[in-house]
Amino acid sequence: MTLRGLFTMIDPAADLPFFYGSISRSEAEDHLKLAGMGDGLFLLRQCLRSLGGYVLSLVWNLEFYHYSIEKQLNGTYCIAGGKPHCGAAELCEYYSKDPDGLVCTLRKPCLRSADTSIKTGVFDSLRDNMLREYVRQTWNLEGEAMEQAIISQAPQLEKLIATTAHEKMPWFHGKVPRQEGERRLYSGSQPDGKFLVRERDENGTYALSVTYGKTVYHYQILRDKSGKFAMPEGTKFDTVWQLVEYLKMKPDGLVTVLREPCVNQNNATPVLPNAPRRTRENGYTPPPAVPRTSRPSLPMDHDGFTSPYDDPNECKKKTLFIKRDKLMIDEVELGSGNFGCVKKGVFKMESKHIDVAIKMLKNENEKSVRDEMMREAEIMHQLSDPFIVRMIGLCEAEALMLVMEMAPAGPLNKFLSSRKDQISVENIVMLLHQVSMGMKYLEGRNFVHRDLAARNVLLVNQQYAKISDFGLSKALGADDNYYKARTGGKWPLKWYAPECINFHKFSSKSDVWSFGVTMWEAFSFGGKPYKKMKGPEVTSFIEGGGRMDSPAGCPEAMYELMKECWTFKHEDRPGFVKVEEKMRTFYYSISKKIPDYMKAANGKPPK
Ligand code: ADP
Ligand code: MG
């Protein structure tokens, strides 16, 4: 899905048949005229000034009335002086019953005709670009990793951008005095409309300096009580960057529209789309990230979001087998199985040391176990995704060792069951969405996992999940849709779809079934699926049409998705493309509330 699609999906009004998107006032009036100008005829459009706001255009007595609907910091919507509502749809419904200050009730929606599509606004495309630029600048991500970062964290990123993005803009010069601002504008050429924004000493206010006729003019950017930004007497905006973008189109009282930014050398790290990845070695110092205290950690803050081998210096050194002297092994055991145990360790790379988990094969194991581990390594070697535990390499020394990146917070089921009261449903949804992204990647690469379960989802931290344990996984041939197991084995029956048990057929569709069980485990905070039933009893329970009940507190939409994953026939079951899309839609829809720390000035926590 493109980012455009991503944001239209976010705009909740996009579903309303009387929502026109980013049309102007006069365009709105034209639509209303065409629809007959009846009393109470109305439509909804996007507000061009405030992030997430709307305008309600209404007809009464052959006159037009335009009411702006503001999005409040707590995520509710209201017409100035009116009651707050949780969405534009709810607001319109309310005013269809009670005028409550409007000229009349909303009586007849002015519906979009079949050939009228929702018009996307300047800020929609701007927001896409902003988001990309922000991710690029803050985490130094490119390409697929950037897309993954955006898709997995869009709601959090939008909130961050809304409040802090101007700090990354080339025209933003930080706390420099007026004289220094002038000096910077006077150096080099001085075309009309060359501008910069500086931060003033007074908390939360800014100044705009613009060149016109070889003279520099200064304007204050004020901040009102509700936190909105405006020039004195000017149009109000939610963010400084929106104000700047608006002033590029309209002078709004300035001597000139804004044209060329006076570039702050510290903010100027232009990256071309196909430029080689910037590294510390080729002279790049990443800009300081937004202070971590001001927001929860995001997956991209962690080094494991990209592969350690993405670094060109390390890439040259990459081999399947790694030398024993590059590995330090701790006594600490992270877990164990019949193959041996998993220990904590450190892998010494060329330019950095990374924490690793080392799966060690017990020497007394027979050859078949060794072969199994080699196959697991072979699979992992071919995978690289932010939501899948990466293999670092194999090491043959005191034992055969599979070296993986470390996921310190451990298995999802244990993590959740030990923190029942501290973890929100939103948090669980976000983690499961990440798992669905990792599974979508596997499906796309034609791998079947065959052991997806909460115990095999490991956490880097509370915000970041990775799929692990490829011990049963298989690569499918290009023309195969499933893997046929010749013999049954020690199988996790409670996680297996009917076709796995009955016909030994494994596909991404059967992984989807397991994903449903994993969801159930997560929403029941690490509970055991099919409580007291034994594996074979579960099989007949499923055959008889039985399915697990919804865990307490599990959102309705998530239980519906679980049941879809448990569609009996694999032909009718959704694949991970669909599952990820549904997870994403739900995750975005519940993550829109702005957290408390964002309500403070500049998105920084109050001191
Ligand atoms: P098994 O095939 O025995 O289930 P796993 O690969 O699931 O083996 O690993 C067993 C346990 O070891 C996990 O449950 C987890 O506690 C720990 N472990 C495995 N890999 C990692 C890792 N990359 N980071 C942290 N802990 C890990
Ligand atoms: Mg396991």
Short mmCIF file of N, CA and C and ligand atoms in Angstrom, two decimals, residues 451 455-456 468-469, ligand 2:
data_model
loop_
_atom_site.label_atom_id
_atom_site.label_comp_id
_atom_site.label_asym_id
_atom_site.label_seq_id
_atom_site.Cartn_x
_atom_site.Cartn_y
_atom_site.Cartn_z
N ASP A 451 5.59 -22.80 13.40
CA ASP A 451 5.60 -22.83 14.86
C ASP A 451 5.33 -21.43 15.41
N ARG A 455 4.95 -17.95 22.43
CA ARG A 455 6.26 -18.30 23.01
C ARG A 455 7.40 -18.06 22.02
N ASN A 456 7.08 -18.01 20.71
CA ASN A 456 8.11 -17.79 19.71
C ASN A 456 8.11 -16.38 19.14
N SER A 468 10.54 -15.44 16.09
CA SER A 468 11.75 -16.26 16.20
C SER A 468 11.43 -17.74 16.06
N ASP A 469 12.41 -18.57 16.34
CA ASP A 469 12.31 -20.03 16.33
C ASP A 469 11.89 -20.60 14.97
MG MG B 2 10.44 -21.95 20.82
#
